Amino acid sequence: MSPAAHVPVLLNEVIAGLAPRAGETHVDGTFGAGGYAKAILESGANVIAFDRDPDAIAEGTRLADGSGGRLTLVPERFSRMRQALCAQDVEQVDGVTLDIGVSSMQLDQATRGFSFQSDGPLDMRMSQQGESAADFVNTADEGAIADILYHYGEEPKSRRVARAIVAARPLERTGQLADIVRKALGHHAGMKKDPATRTFQAIRIHLNEELHELEGGLEAAEQVLKPGGRLAVVTFHSLEDRVVKRFLRERSGSVPAGSRHLPIAASGPAPTFEAVAKPVRAGATELAANPRARSATLRVARRTAASPWTKSQQGLPA
Ligand SMILES: C[S@@+](CC[C@H](N)C(=O)[O-])C[C@H]1O[C@@H](n2cnc3c(N)ncnc32)[C@H](O)[C@@H]1O
């Protein structure tokens, strides 16, 4: 079965926030099926689009070929956008957008191993490289599995699930893992949410280092956006949104900067983003048409002219 087309979430709101104009240059950090990139191109702006998934880049070739040189595809993590832009002699851009998480193509294709709803190999790697979900569940120790389920899946019974996973090794298929979690937690028809949801989310976030990438992507956006440049970030669960909210509150001067372990400076570095407007969520019409929009949150912010914060200004080792 061919995967369902990815329906971009909060598209009108993202484009309103980015306000792209002809001749500008925008970064789409998460190209996916190109929904945002296409809309930015329609404004007449140029787009440099990143995706760490080689399939997404390959699928986007036709759009790039028909763009008259205005769409450049980069098979790279968005946390490395500054280095990748430098390599193309681009120092600053007018907009950066990040649409965090997996695409419908990744989720719906059983062979990618992201879904507990269809059986496939336990993979879950966006970049199709490195440690797979099978490697992780078959080799990590029980405590490490439990910690990941607890922190990245907010699974309250993480120890019970980790024990069941270790007892059932070796695991090779998504269906096997889903059944083990359901048995460990109890599952009955009519349950609102499949009990395997949290475990699959946690393993995916861990393997793809998604929260770390998000932090790196926000810092990279701070470095590459020109004064007045716009940042738009769409997240799909509270763990991700917390990272974005914290970053923007700190960088707009709404909370003191620095580590909890350091004395708070009387006045922090100059804000790199203007005070942030309220988060945007999908309206009733979009919710009716696209269930994925249910948990989406968009935050938009405008870059000031201040220099990007250094590591020590962030309370981090240099
Ligand atoms: C939700 S989809 C984006 C959909 C896109 N906005 C559209 O309209 O079609 C997320 C995409 O971002 C990619 N991705 C996730 N994390 C990434 C990262 N750190 N660097 C680059 N691409 C990433 C995924 O491979 C996936 O294709």
Short mmCIF file of C-alpha atoms and ligand atoms in Angstrom, two decimals:
data_model
loop_
_atom_site.label_atom_id
_atom_site.label_comp_id
_atom_site.label_asym_id
_atom_site.label_seq_id
_atom_site.Cartn_x
_atom_site.Cartn_y
_atom_site.Cartn_z
CA MET A 1 0.00 0.00 0.00
CA SER A 2 1.42 3.42 -0.88
CA PRO A 3 1.59 5.81 2.05
CA ALA A 4 -1.09 8.49 2.47
CA ALA A 5 -0.10 12.00 1.40
CA HIS A 6 1.05 14.17 4.30
CA VAL A 7 -1.46 16.96 4.98
CA PRO A 8 0.45 19.98 6.30
CA VAL A 9 -0.79 21.15 9.69
CA LEU A 10 -1.62 24.81 10.48
CA LEU A 11 -0.40 25.73 6.97
CA ASN A 12 -2.21 29.10 6.70
CA GLU A 13 -1.11 30.11 10.18
CA VAL A 14 2.54 29.12 9.52
CA ILE A 15 2.60 31.11 6.28
CA ALA A 16 0.94 34.11 7.98
CA GLY A 17 3.63 33.96 10.67
CA LEU A 18 6.53 33.64 8.21
CA ALA A 19 5.08 36.29 5.86
CA PRO A 20 7.43 35.26 3.00
CA ARG A 21 7.99 37.78 0.19
CA ALA A 22 9.42 37.53 -3.33
CA GLY A 23 13.21 37.53 -3.34
CA GLU A 24 13.56 36.50 0.33
CA THR A 25 15.32 33.31 1.43
CA HIS A 26 13.60 30.91 3.83
CA VAL A 27 14.75 27.71 5.52
CA ASP A 28 12.27 24.85 5.81
CA GLY A 29 14.04 22.67 8.39
CA THR A 30 11.63 19.74 8.01
CA PHE A 31 10.77 19.36 4.32
CA GLY A 32 8.69 16.14 4.65
CA ALA A 33 6.24 16.13 1.72
CA GLY A 34 7.06 19.77 0.99
CA GLY A 35 3.71 21.25 2.06
CA TYR A 36 5.22 24.32 3.73
CA ALA A 37 8.01 24.64 1.15
CA LYS A 38 5.48 24.73 -1.73
CA ALA A 39 3.48 27.48 -0.02
CA ILE A 40 6.63 29.54 0.63
CA LEU A 41 7.71 29.11 -3.01
CA GLU A 42 4.27 30.39 -4.11
CA SER A 43 5.06 33.72 -2.42
CA GLY A 44 8.07 34.12 -4.74
CA ALA A 45 10.64 33.50 -1.97
CA ASN A 46 13.54 31.02 -2.30
CA VAL A 47 13.59 27.95 -0.06
CA ILE A 48 16.49 25.95 1.32
CA ALA A 49 14.85 22.81 2.70
CA PHE A 50 16.38 20.22 5.03
CA ASP A 51 15.33 16.67 5.81
CA ARG A 52 17.36 13.95 7.49
CA ASP A 53 15.25 11.28 5.75
CA PRO A 54 16.73 10.35 2.33
CA ASP A 55 13.27 9.24 1.13
CA ALA A 56 11.81 12.73 1.74
CA ILE A 57 14.70 14.33 -0.18
CA ALA A 58 14.31 11.87 -3.08
CA GLU A 59 10.54 12.51 -3.24
CA GLY A 60 11.19 16.27 -3.31
CA THR A 61 13.47 16.18 -6.34
CA ARG A 62 10.62 16.77 -8.80
CA LEU A 63 9.48 19.89 -6.89
CA ALA A 64 13.07 21.18 -6.81
CA ASP A 65 13.53 20.48 -10.54
CA GLY A 66 10.39 22.48 -11.36
CA SER A 67 11.23 25.40 -9.07
CA GLY A 68 13.54 27.24 -11.46
CA GLY A 69 16.39 26.95 -8.99
CA ARG A 70 14.39 28.48 -6.11
CA LEU A 71 14.19 25.26 -4.03
CA THR A 72 17.40 23.65 -2.77
CA LEU A 73 17.13 20.33 -0.93
CA VAL A 74 19.70 19.46 1.73
CA PRO A 75 19.88 15.92 3.20
CA GLU A 76 20.96 17.06 6.65
CA ARG A 77 19.75 17.55 10.21
CA PHE A 78 18.30 20.99 10.86
CA SER A 79 20.56 21.44 13.89
CA ARG A 80 23.38 21.76 11.32
CA MET A 81 21.62 24.40 9.19
CA ARG A 82 24.20 27.10 9.91
CA GLN A 83 27.10 24.97 8.61
CA ALA A 84 25.03 23.79 5.61
CA LEU A 85 24.02 27.36 4.72
CA CYS A 86 27.64 28.54 5.06
CA ALA A 87 28.68 25.83 2.58
CA GLN A 88 26.30 27.51 0.09
CA ASP A 89 27.59 31.01 0.89
CA VAL A 90 24.33 31.92 2.64
CA GLU A 91 24.95 33.74 5.92
CA GLN A 92 21.49 35.00 6.88
CA VAL A 93 17.90 34.14 6.00
CA ASP A 94 14.50 35.82 6.35
CA GLY A 95 12.60 32.90 7.85
CA VAL A 96 13.03 29.49 9.48
CA THR A 97 10.28 26.96 9.96
CA LEU A 98 10.39 23.68 11.88
CA ASP A 99 7.50 21.17 11.81
CA ILE A 100 8.66 18.70 14.43
CA GLY A 101 8.12 14.93 14.47
CA VAL A 102 7.36 12.28 11.87
CA SER A 103 5.51 12.64 8.57
CA SER A 104 2.50 10.60 7.50
CA MET A 105 4.75 8.84 4.93
CA GLN A 106 7.07 7.68 7.71
CA LEU A 107 4.23 6.64 10.02
CA ASP A 108 2.09 4.91 7.43
CA GLN A 109 4.84 2.89 5.78
CA ALA A 110 5.09 -0.30 7.85
CA THR A 111 8.64 -0.98 6.64
CA ARG A 112 9.87 2.18 8.43
CA GLY A 113 8.87 0.61 11.75
CA PHE A 114 7.38 3.73 13.40
CA SER A 115 3.84 2.45 13.86
CA PHE A 116 2.25 0.07 16.34
CA GLN A 117 -0.79 -0.13 14.08
CA SER A 118 0.82 -2.08 11.25
CA ASP A 119 3.44 -4.79 11.61
CA GLY A 120 6.93 -4.10 10.29
CA PRO A 121 10.60 -4.34 11.25
CA LEU A 122 11.49 -2.49 14.48
CA ASP A 123 13.37 0.38 12.85
CA MET A 124 12.14 3.98 13.63
CA ARG A 125 15.24 5.73 12.22
CA MET A 126 14.38 8.92 10.32
CA SER A 127 17.83 9.06 8.71
CA GLN A 128 17.83 5.29 8.04
CA GLN A 129 21.26 5.13 9.72
CA GLY A 130 22.57 4.28 13.17
CA GLU A 131 20.96 2.35 16.01
CA SER A 132 17.56 0.87 15.18
CA ALA A 133 14.67 0.29 17.58
CA ALA A 134 15.49 -3.45 17.46
CA ASP A 135 19.12 -2.75 18.44
CA PHE A 136 17.89 -0.63 21.33
CA VAL A 137 15.23 -2.93 22.81
CA ASN A 138 17.47 -6.00 22.42
CA THR A 139 20.63 -4.58 23.98
CA ALA A 140 19.81 -1.75 26.41
CA ASP A 141 19.58 -2.68 30.07
CA GLU A 142 16.23 -2.73 31.80
CA GLY A 143 16.87 0.45 33.82
CA ALA A 144 17.88 2.44 30.73
CA ILE A 145 14.76 1.29 28.84
CA ALA A 146 12.56 2.25 31.80
CA ASP A 147 14.16 5.71 32.04
CA ILE A 148 13.58 6.40 28.36
CA LEU A 149 9.94 5.27 28.51
CA TYR A 150 9.43 7.48 31.56
CA HIS A 151 11.17 10.62 30.27
CA TYR A 152 10.26 10.56 26.57
CA GLY A 153 6.93 8.72 26.71
CA GLU A 154 5.75 9.93 30.14
CA GLU A 155 4.85 6.26 30.72
CA PRO A 156 3.86 5.97 34.41
CA LYS A 157 4.42 2.17 34.41
CA SER A 158 7.78 2.36 32.67
CA ARG A 159 9.45 -0.25 34.92
CA ARG A 160 6.74 -2.82 34.27
CA VAL A 161 6.96 -2.30 30.50
CA ALA A 162 10.78 -2.43 30.52
CA ARG A 163 10.71 -5.71 32.48
CA ALA A 164 8.29 -7.24 29.95
CA ILE A 165 10.44 -6.09 27.01
CA VAL A 166 13.62 -7.59 28.49
CA ALA A 167 11.82 -10.88 29.28
CA ALA A 168 10.56 -11.19 25.69
CA ARG A 169 13.89 -10.59 23.87
CA PRO A 170 14.83 -10.86 21.06
CA LEU A 171 12.23 -8.58 19.43
CA GLU A 172 12.27 -7.91 15.70
CA ARG A 173 8.80 -6.61 14.76
CA THR A 174 6.67 -3.61 15.72
CA GLY A 175 3.69 -5.95 16.20
CA GLN A 176 5.63 -7.99 18.79
CA LEU A 177 6.61 -4.90 20.76
CA ALA A 178 3.07 -3.49 20.68
CA ASP A 179 1.62 -6.81 21.94
CA ILE A 180 4.14 -7.01 24.79
CA VAL A 181 3.30 -3.47 25.94
CA ARG A 182 -0.44 -4.11 25.69
CA LYS A 183 -0.12 -7.32 27.71
CA ALA A 184 2.03 -5.61 30.35
CA LEU A 185 -0.38 -2.69 30.77
CA GLY A 186 -3.72 -4.33 30.04
CA HIS A 187 -5.65 -3.56 26.88
CA HIS A 188 -9.29 -3.83 26.00
CA ALA A 189 -11.32 -2.91 22.95
CA GLY A 190 -12.77 0.58 23.19
CA MET A 191 -9.75 2.03 25.03
CA LYS A 192 -9.32 5.66 23.90
CA LYS A 193 -5.58 5.39 23.41
CA ASP A 194 -3.57 2.28 22.58
CA PRO A 195 -1.26 1.60 25.59
CA ALA A 196 1.64 1.10 23.13
CA THR A 197 1.47 4.78 22.05
CA ARG A 198 3.75 6.08 24.81
CA THR A 199 6.39 3.35 24.38
CA PHE A 200 6.64 3.89 20.62
CA GLN A 201 6.86 7.68 21.06
CA ALA A 202 9.60 7.32 23.68
CA ILE A 203 11.79 4.96 21.64
CA ARG A 204 11.40 7.12 18.52
CA ILE A 205 12.36 10.33 20.39
CA HIS A 206 15.36 8.59 21.96
CA LEU A 207 16.73 7.01 18.76
CA ASN A 208 16.37 10.18 16.70
CA GLU A 209 17.57 12.44 19.55
CA GLU A 210 14.55 14.57 18.78
CA LEU A 211 14.59 16.94 21.78
CA HIS A 212 18.31 17.52 21.44
CA GLU A 213 17.82 18.23 17.72
CA LEU A 214 15.01 20.68 18.52
CA GLU A 215 17.24 22.61 20.94
CA GLY A 216 20.02 22.64 18.30
CA GLY A 217 17.57 23.77 15.60
CA LEU A 218 16.33 26.70 17.69
CA GLU A 219 19.88 27.84 18.45
CA ALA A 220 20.81 27.49 14.76
CA ALA A 221 17.75 29.59 13.80
CA GLU A 222 18.87 32.28 16.24
CA GLN A 223 22.25 32.32 14.45
CA VAL A 224 21.02 32.40 10.85
CA LEU A 225 17.96 34.69 11.08
CA LYS A 226 18.57 38.30 10.07
CA PRO A 227 17.10 41.15 12.15
CA GLY A 228 13.33 41.08 11.55
CA GLY A 229 13.52 37.41 10.41
CA ARG A 230 10.65 35.13 11.43
CA LEU A 231 10.74 31.77 13.20
CA ALA A 232 7.72 29.40 13.11
CA VAL A 233 7.79 26.12 15.06
CA VAL A 234 5.03 23.48 15.09
CA THR A 235 5.17 20.81 17.81
CA PHE A 236 2.96 17.82 18.54
CA HIS A 237 3.33 17.09 22.24
CA SER A 238 4.07 18.84 25.48
CA LEU A 239 7.70 17.63 25.72
CA GLU A 240 8.53 19.39 22.46
CA ASP A 241 6.43 22.47 23.11
CA ARG A 242 8.10 22.92 26.50
CA VAL A 243 11.51 23.16 24.78
CA VAL A 244 10.25 25.82 22.33
CA LYS A 245 8.36 27.78 24.99
CA ARG A 246 11.34 27.83 27.32
CA PHE A 247 13.75 28.87 24.56
CA LEU A 248 11.54 31.73 23.36
CA ARG A 249 10.72 32.98 26.87
CA GLU A 250 14.41 33.02 27.72
CA ARG A 251 15.58 34.61 24.45
CA SER A 252 12.86 37.28 24.57
CA GLY A 253 13.89 38.27 28.08
CA SER A 254 10.70 37.02 29.78
CA VAL A 255 12.65 34.74 32.17
CA PRO A 256 16.19 35.09 33.53
CA ALA A 257 18.82 33.31 31.43
CA GLY A 258 21.31 30.71 32.61
CA SER A 259 21.55 27.46 34.47
CA ARG A 260 19.73 26.80 37.73
CA HIS A 261 23.17 26.14 39.22
CA LEU A 262 24.58 29.60 38.51
CA PRO A 263 23.70 32.90 40.19
CA ILE A 264 21.15 34.78 38.06
CA ALA A 265 22.73 37.76 36.31
CA ALA A 266 21.14 41.10 37.23
CA SER A 267 20.61 41.82 33.55
CA GLY A 268 20.95 39.08 30.94
CA PRO A 269 22.18 39.41 27.35
CA ALA A 270 20.03 41.45 24.94
CA PRO A 271 16.92 39.55 23.76
CA THR A 272 17.36 37.90 20.37
CA PHE A 273 13.60 37.50 19.82
CA GLU A 274 10.77 39.95 20.38
CA ALA A 275 8.22 39.11 23.09
CA VAL A 276 6.28 36.13 21.84
CA ALA A 277 2.61 36.07 20.89
CA LYS A 278 0.28 33.37 22.23
CA PRO A 279 0.56 29.83 20.79
CA VAL A 280 -1.74 29.03 17.87
CA ARG A 281 -3.85 25.85 17.65
CA ALA A 282 -5.94 24.42 14.82
CA GLY A 283 -9.51 25.67 14.36
CA ALA A 284 -12.62 23.49 14.06
CA THR A 285 -12.52 23.23 10.25
CA GLU A 286 -8.94 21.97 10.18
CA LEU A 287 -9.57 19.60 13.10
CA ALA A 288 -12.50 18.05 11.24
CA ALA A 289 -10.39 17.53 8.10
CA ASN A 290 -7.07 16.47 9.65
CA PRO A 291 -6.98 14.57 12.95
CA ARG A 292 -3.15 15.07 13.17
CA ALA A 293 -3.83 18.77 13.82
CA ARG A 294 -5.44 17.93 17.20
CA SER A 295 -2.22 18.09 19.16
CA ALA A 296 -0.38 20.69 17.07
CA THR A 297 0.91 23.94 18.62
CA LEU A 298 2.48 26.74 16.58
CA ARG A 299 4.76 29.38 18.07
CA VAL A 300 5.98 32.29 15.97
CA ALA A 301 8.67 34.81 16.92
CA ARG A 302 10.50 37.70 15.26
CA ARG A 303 14.30 38.06 15.48
CA THR A 304 15.75 41.24 16.95
CA ALA A 305 19.08 42.76 15.88
CA ALA A 306 20.94 41.46 19.01
CA SER A 307 23.87 39.05 18.61
CA PRO A 308 23.15 35.32 19.16
CA TRP A 309 23.78 34.27 22.75
CA THR A 310 27.13 32.66 23.46
CA LYS A 311 27.37 29.38 25.38
CA SER A 312 28.45 31.17 28.56
CA GLN A 313 25.49 33.58 28.27
CA GLN A 314 23.29 30.48 28.23
CA GLY A 315 24.96 29.18 31.39
CA LEU A 316 26.69 26.38 29.43
CA PRO A 317 30.38 25.39 29.38
CA ALA A 318 32.20 27.21 26.53
C1 LIG B 1 6.04 16.53 10.26
S1 LIG B 1 7.08 16.21 8.90
C2 LIG B 1 7.15 17.73 8.04
C3 LIG B 1 6.04 17.92 7.05
C4 LIG B 1 6.17 19.15 6.18
N1 LIG B 1 6.05 20.38 6.95
C5 LIG B 1 5.14 19.15 5.07
O1 LIG B 1 4.36 20.11 5.00
O2 LIG B 1 5.12 18.21 4.28
C6 LIG B 1 8.64 16.18 9.64
C7 LIG B 1 9.80 15.89 8.69
O3 LIG B 1 10.96 16.39 9.32
C8 LIG B 1 12.01 15.47 9.22
N2 LIG B 1 12.85 15.69 10.39
C9 LIG B 1 12.56 15.43 11.68
N3 LIG B 1 13.57 15.79 12.48
C10 LIG B 1 14.52 16.31 11.67
C11 LIG B 1 15.82 16.89 11.91
N4 LIG B 1 16.30 16.98 13.12
N5 LIG B 1 16.50 17.35 10.84
C12 LIG B 1 15.99 17.27 9.59
N6 LIG B 1 14.79 16.72 9.30
C13 LIG B 1 14.06 16.25 10.33
C14 LIG B 1 11.35 14.12 9.19
O4 LIG B 1 12.19 13.20 8.51
C15 LIG B 1 10.06 14.42 8.42
O5 LIG B 1 10.22 14.20 7.04
#
